[in-house]
PDB file of C-alpha atoms in Angstrom:
ATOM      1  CA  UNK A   1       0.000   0.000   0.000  1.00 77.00           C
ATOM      2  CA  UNK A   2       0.941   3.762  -0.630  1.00 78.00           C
ATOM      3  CA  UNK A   3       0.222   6.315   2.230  1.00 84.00           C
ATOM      4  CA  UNK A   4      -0.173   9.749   1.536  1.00 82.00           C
ATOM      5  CA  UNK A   5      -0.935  12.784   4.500  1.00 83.00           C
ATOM      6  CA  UNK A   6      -2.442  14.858   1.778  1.00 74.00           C
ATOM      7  CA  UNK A   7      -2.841  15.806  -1.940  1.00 57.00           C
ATOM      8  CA  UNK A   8       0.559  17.701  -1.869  1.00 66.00           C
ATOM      9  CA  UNK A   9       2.734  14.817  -0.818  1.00 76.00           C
ATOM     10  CA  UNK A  10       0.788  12.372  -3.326  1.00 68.00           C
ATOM     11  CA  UNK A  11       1.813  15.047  -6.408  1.00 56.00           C
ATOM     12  CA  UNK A  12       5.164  15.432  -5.090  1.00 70.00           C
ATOM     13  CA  UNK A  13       5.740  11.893  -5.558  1.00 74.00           C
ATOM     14  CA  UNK A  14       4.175  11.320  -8.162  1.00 67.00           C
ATOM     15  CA  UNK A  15       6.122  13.578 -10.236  1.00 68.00           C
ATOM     16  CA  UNK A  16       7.177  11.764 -13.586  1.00 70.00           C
ATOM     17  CA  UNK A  17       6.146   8.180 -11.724  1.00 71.00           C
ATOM     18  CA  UNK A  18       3.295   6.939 -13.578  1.00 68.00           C
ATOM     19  CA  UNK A  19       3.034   4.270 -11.459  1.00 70.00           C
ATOM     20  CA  UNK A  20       1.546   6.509  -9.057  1.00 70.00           C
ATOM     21  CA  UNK A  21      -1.514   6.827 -11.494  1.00 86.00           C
ATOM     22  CA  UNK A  22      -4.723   6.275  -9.429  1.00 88.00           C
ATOM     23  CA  UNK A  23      -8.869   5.955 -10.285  1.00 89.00           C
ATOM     24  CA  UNK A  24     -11.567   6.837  -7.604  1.00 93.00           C
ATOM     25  CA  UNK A  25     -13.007   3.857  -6.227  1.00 96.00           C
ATOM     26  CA  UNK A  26     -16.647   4.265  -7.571  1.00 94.00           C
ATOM     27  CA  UNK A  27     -15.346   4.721 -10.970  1.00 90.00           C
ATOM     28  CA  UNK A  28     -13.352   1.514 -10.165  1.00 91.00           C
ATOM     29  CA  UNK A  29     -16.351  -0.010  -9.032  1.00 92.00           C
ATOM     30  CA  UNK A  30     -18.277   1.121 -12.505  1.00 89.00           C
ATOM     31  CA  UNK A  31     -15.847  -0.422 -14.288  1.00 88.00           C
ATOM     32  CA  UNK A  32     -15.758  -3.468 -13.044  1.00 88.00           C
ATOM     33  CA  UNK A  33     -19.364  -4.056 -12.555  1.00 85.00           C
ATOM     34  CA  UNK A  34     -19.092  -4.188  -8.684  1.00 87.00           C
ATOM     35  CA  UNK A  35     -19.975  -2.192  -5.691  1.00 93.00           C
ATOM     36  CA  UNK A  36     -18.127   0.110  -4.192  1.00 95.00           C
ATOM     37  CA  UNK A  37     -17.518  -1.476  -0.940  1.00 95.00           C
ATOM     38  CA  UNK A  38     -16.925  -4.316  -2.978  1.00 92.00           C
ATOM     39  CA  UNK A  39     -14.048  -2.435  -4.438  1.00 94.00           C
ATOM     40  CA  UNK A  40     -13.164  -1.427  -0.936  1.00 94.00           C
ATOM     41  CA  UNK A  41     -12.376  -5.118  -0.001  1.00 92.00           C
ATOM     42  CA  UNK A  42     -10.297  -5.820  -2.963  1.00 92.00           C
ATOM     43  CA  UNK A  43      -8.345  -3.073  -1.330  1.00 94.00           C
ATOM     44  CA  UNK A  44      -8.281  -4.585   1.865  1.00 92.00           C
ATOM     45  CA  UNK A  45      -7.545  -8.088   0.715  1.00 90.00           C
ATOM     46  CA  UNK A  46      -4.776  -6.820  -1.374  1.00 91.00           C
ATOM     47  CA  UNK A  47      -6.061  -7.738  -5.094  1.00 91.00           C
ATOM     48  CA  UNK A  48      -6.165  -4.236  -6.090  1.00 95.00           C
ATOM     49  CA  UNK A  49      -3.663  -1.981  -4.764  1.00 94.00           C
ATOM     50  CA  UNK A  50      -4.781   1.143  -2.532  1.00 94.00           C
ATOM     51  CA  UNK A  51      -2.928   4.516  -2.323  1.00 91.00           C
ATOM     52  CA  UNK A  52      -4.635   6.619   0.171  1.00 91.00           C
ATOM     53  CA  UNK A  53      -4.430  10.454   0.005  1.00 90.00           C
ATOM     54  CA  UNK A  54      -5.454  12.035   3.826  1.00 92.00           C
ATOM     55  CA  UNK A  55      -8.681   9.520   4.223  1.00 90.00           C
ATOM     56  CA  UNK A  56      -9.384   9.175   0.966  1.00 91.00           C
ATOM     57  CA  UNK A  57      -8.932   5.587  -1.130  1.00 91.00           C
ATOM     58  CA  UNK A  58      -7.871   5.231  -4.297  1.00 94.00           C
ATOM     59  CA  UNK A  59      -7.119   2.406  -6.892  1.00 92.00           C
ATOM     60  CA  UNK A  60      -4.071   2.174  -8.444  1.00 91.00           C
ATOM     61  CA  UNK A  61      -3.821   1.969 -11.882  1.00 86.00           C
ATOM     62  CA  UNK A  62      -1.071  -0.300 -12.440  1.00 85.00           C
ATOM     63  CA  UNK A  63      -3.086  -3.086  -9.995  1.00 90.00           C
ATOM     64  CA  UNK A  64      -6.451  -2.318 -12.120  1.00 88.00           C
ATOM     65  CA  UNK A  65      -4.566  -2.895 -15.533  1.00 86.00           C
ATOM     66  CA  UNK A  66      -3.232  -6.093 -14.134  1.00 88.00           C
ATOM     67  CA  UNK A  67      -6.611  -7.151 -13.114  1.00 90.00           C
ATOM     68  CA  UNK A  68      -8.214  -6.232 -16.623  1.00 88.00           C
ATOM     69  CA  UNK A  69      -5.224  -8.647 -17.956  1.00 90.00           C
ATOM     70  CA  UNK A  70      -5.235 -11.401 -15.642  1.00 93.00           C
ATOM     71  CA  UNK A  71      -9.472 -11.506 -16.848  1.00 93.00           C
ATOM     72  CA  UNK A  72      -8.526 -11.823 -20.254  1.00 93.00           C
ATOM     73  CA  UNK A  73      -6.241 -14.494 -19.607  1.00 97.00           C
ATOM     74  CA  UNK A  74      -8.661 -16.369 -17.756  1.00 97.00           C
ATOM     75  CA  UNK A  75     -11.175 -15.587 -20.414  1.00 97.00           C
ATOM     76  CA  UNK A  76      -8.947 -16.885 -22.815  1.00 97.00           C
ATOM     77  CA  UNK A  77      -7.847 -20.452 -21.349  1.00 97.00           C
ATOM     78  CA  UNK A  78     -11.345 -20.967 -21.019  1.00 98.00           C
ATOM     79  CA  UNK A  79     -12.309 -20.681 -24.337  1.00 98.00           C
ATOM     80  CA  UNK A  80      -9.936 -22.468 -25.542  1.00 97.00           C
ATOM     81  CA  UNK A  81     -10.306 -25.433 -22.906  1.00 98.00           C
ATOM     82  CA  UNK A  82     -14.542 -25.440 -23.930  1.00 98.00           C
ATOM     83  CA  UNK A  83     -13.474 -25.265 -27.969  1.00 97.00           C
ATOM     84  CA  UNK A  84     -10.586 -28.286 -27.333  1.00 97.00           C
ATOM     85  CA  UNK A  85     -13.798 -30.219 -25.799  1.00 97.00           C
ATOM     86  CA  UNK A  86     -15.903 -28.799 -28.629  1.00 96.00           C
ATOM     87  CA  UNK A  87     -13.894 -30.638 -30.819  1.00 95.00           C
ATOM     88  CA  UNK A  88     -13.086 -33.550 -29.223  1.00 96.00           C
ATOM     89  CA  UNK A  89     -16.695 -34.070 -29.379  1.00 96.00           C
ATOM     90  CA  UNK A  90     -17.344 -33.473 -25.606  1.00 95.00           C
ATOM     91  CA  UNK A  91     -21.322 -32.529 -25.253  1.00 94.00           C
ATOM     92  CA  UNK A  92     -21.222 -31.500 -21.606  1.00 96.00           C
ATOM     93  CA  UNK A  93     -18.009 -30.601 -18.907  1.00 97.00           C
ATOM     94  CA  UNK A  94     -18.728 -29.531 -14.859  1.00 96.00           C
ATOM     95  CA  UNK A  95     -18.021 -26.680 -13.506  1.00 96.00           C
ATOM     96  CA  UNK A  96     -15.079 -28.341 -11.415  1.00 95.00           C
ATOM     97  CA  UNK A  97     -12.683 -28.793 -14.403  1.00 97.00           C
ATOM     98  CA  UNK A  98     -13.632 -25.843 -16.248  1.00 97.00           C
ATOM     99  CA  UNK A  99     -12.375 -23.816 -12.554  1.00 97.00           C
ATOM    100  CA  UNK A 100      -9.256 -25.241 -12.079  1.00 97.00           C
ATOM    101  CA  UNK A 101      -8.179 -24.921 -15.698  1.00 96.00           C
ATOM    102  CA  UNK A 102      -9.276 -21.365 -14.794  1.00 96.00           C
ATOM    103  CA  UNK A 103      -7.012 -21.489 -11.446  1.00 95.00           C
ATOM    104  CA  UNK A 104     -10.309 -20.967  -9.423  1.00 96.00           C
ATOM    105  CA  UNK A 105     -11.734 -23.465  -6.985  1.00 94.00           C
ATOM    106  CA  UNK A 106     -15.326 -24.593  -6.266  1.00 90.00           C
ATOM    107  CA  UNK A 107     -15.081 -23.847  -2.575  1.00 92.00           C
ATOM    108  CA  UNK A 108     -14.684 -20.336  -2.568  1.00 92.00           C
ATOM    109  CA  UNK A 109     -18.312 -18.517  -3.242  1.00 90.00           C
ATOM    110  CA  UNK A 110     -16.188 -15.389  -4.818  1.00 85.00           C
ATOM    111  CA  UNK A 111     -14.747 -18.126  -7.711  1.00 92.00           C
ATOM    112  CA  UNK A 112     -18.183 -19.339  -8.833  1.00 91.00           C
ATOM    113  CA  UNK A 113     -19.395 -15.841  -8.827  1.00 89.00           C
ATOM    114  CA  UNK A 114     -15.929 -15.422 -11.035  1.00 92.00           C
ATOM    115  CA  UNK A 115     -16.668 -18.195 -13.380  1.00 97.00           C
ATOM    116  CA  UNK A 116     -20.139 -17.409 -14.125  1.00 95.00           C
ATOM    117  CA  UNK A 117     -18.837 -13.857 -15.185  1.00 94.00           C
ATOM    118  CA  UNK A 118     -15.789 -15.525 -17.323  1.00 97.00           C
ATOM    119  CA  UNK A 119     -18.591 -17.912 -18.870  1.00 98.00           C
ATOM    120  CA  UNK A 120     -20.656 -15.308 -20.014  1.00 97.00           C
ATOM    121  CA  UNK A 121     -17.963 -13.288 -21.442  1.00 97.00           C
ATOM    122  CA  UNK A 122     -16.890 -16.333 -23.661  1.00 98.00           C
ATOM    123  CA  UNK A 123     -20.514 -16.418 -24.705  1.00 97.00           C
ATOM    124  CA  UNK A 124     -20.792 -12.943 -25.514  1.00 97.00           C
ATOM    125  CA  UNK A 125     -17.384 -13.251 -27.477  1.00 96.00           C
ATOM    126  CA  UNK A 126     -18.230 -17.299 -28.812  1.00 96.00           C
ATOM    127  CA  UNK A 127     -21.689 -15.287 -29.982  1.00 97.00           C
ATOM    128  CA  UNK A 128     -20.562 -12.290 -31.344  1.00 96.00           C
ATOM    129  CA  UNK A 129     -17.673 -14.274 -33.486  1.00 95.00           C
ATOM    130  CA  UNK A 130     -19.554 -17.397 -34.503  1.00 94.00           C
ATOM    131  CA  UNK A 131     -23.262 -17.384 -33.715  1.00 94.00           C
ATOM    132  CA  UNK A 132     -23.176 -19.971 -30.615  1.00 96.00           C
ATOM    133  CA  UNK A 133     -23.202 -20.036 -26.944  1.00 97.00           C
ATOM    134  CA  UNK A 134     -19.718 -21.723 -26.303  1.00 98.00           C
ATOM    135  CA  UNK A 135     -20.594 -22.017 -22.558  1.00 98.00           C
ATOM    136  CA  UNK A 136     -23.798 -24.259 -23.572  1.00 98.00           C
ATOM    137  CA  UNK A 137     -21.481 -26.875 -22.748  1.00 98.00           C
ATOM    138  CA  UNK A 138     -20.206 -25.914 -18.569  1.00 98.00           C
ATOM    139  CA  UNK A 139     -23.487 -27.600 -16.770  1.00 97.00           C
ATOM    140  CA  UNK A 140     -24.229 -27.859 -12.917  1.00 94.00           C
ATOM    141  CA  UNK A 141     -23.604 -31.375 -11.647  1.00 90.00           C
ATOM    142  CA  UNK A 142     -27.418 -32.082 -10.620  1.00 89.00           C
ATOM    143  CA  UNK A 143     -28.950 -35.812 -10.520  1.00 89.00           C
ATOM    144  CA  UNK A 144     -30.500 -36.581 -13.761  1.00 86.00           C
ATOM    145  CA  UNK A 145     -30.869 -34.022 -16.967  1.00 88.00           C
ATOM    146  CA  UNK A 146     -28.097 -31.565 -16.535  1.00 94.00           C
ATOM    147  CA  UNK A 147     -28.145 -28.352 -17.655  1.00 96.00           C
ATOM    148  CA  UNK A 148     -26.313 -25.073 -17.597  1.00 97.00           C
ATOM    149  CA  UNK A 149     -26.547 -22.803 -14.328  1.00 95.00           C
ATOM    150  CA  UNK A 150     -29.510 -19.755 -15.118  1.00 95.00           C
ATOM    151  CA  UNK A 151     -26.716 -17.188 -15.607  1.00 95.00           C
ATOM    152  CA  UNK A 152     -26.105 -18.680 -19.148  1.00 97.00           C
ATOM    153  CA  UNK A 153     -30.002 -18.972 -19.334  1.00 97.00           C
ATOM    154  CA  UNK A 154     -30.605 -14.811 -18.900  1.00 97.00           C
ATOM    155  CA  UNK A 155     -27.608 -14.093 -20.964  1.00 97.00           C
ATOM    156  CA  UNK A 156     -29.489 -16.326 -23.467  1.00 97.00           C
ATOM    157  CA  UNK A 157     -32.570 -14.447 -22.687  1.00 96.00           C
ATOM    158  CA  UNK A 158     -30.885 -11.342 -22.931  1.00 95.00           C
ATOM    159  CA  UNK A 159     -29.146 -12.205 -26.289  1.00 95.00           C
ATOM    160  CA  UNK A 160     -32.660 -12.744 -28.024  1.00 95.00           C
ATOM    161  CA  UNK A 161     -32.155 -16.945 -27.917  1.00 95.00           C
ATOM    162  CA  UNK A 162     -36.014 -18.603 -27.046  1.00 95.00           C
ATOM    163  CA  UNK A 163     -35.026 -20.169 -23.515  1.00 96.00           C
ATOM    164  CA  UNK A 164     -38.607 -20.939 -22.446  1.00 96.00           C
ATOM    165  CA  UNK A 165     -37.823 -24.815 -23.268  1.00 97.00           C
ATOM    166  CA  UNK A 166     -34.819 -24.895 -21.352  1.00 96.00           C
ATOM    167  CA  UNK A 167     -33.634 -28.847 -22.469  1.00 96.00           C
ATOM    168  CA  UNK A 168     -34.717 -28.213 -26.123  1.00 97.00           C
ATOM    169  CA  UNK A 169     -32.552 -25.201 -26.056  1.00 97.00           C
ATOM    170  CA  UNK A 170     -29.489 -26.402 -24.296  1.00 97.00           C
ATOM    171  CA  UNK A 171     -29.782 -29.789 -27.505  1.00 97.00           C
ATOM    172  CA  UNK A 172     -29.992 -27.202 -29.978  1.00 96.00           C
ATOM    173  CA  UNK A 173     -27.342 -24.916 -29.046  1.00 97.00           C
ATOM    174  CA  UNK A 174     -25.157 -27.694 -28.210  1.00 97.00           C
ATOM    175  CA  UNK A 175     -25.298 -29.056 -31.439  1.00 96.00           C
ATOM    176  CA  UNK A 176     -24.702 -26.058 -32.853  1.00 96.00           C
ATOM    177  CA  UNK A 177     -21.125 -25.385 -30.873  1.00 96.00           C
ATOM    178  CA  UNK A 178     -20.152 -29.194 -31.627  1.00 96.00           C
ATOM    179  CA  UNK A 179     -20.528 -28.564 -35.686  1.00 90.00           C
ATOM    180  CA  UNK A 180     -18.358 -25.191 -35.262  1.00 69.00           C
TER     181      UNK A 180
END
């Protein structure tokens, strides 16, 4: 963490140090589709890093651009681990192997609230390049008929797909990610 008293010892330092760039934690929090106090205890916990000014919080830049790249990884690896089962032929994967490929874990309520964000940006970005739901393929591990957790079903929804048939769906947009 940086500690500043007050604005003039933050400019001072920061001086030709870029590093020193900072965001307002609201705008932060905009940004990454979060509250505020959730912002707040990514400060606390040390994902993000804080530089205070007097009593005032701040994000640092550098920790918010490493965020926004460590996502795309992580977006990224899981794409490519659902289109290596797409093409292997593989109709349906749990959530637990799609996670650790993802470095999350199962256990941890913050990671599935993670995955379920990183699934629906591979959607968006599976959709917007090719017409399918790549995720159509992550399912809850239920007794029975699997299917996909309702996140993918209201970004479905959202997208304009017909979800009210939720297993006829699921077959047809399945079989459309296995022919791509």
């Amino acid at each position: 963490m940086q500690d500043f008293d007050d604005l003039d010892s933050y400019l001072a330092a920061s001086s030709g140090d870029e590093d020193l760039a900072f965001l307002p934690v609201p705008l932060v929090a905009d940004y990454l589709g979060i509250s505020s106090p959730a912002v707040t205890a990514r400060l606390k916990s040390g994902s993000l890093e804080e530089v205070r000014i007097g009593k005032q919080r701040f994000v640092s830049r550098r920790s918010l651009v490493a965020l926004r790249t460590a996502d795309q990884d992580m977006i990224q690896r899981t794409e490519a681990f659902l289109l290596d089962l797409a093409a292997k032929g593989e109709a349906r994967v749990f959530y637990d192997p799609v996670m650790s490929n993802a470095g999350l874990r199962w256990q941890v309520p913050a990671h599935r609230d993670k995955i379920g964000w990183v699934l629906g940006a591979v959607s968006e970005r599976s959709f917007e390049n090719h017409g399918v739901l790549l995720s159509v393929l992550v399912h809850k591990k239920t007794p029975g008929d699997t299917l996909p957790s309702g996140g993918f079903f209201n970004l479905a929804g959202h997208l304009g797909f017909d979800v009210e048939d939720r297993h006829a769906f699921v077959a047809r947009e399945t079989r459309k990610v296995l022919r791509k």
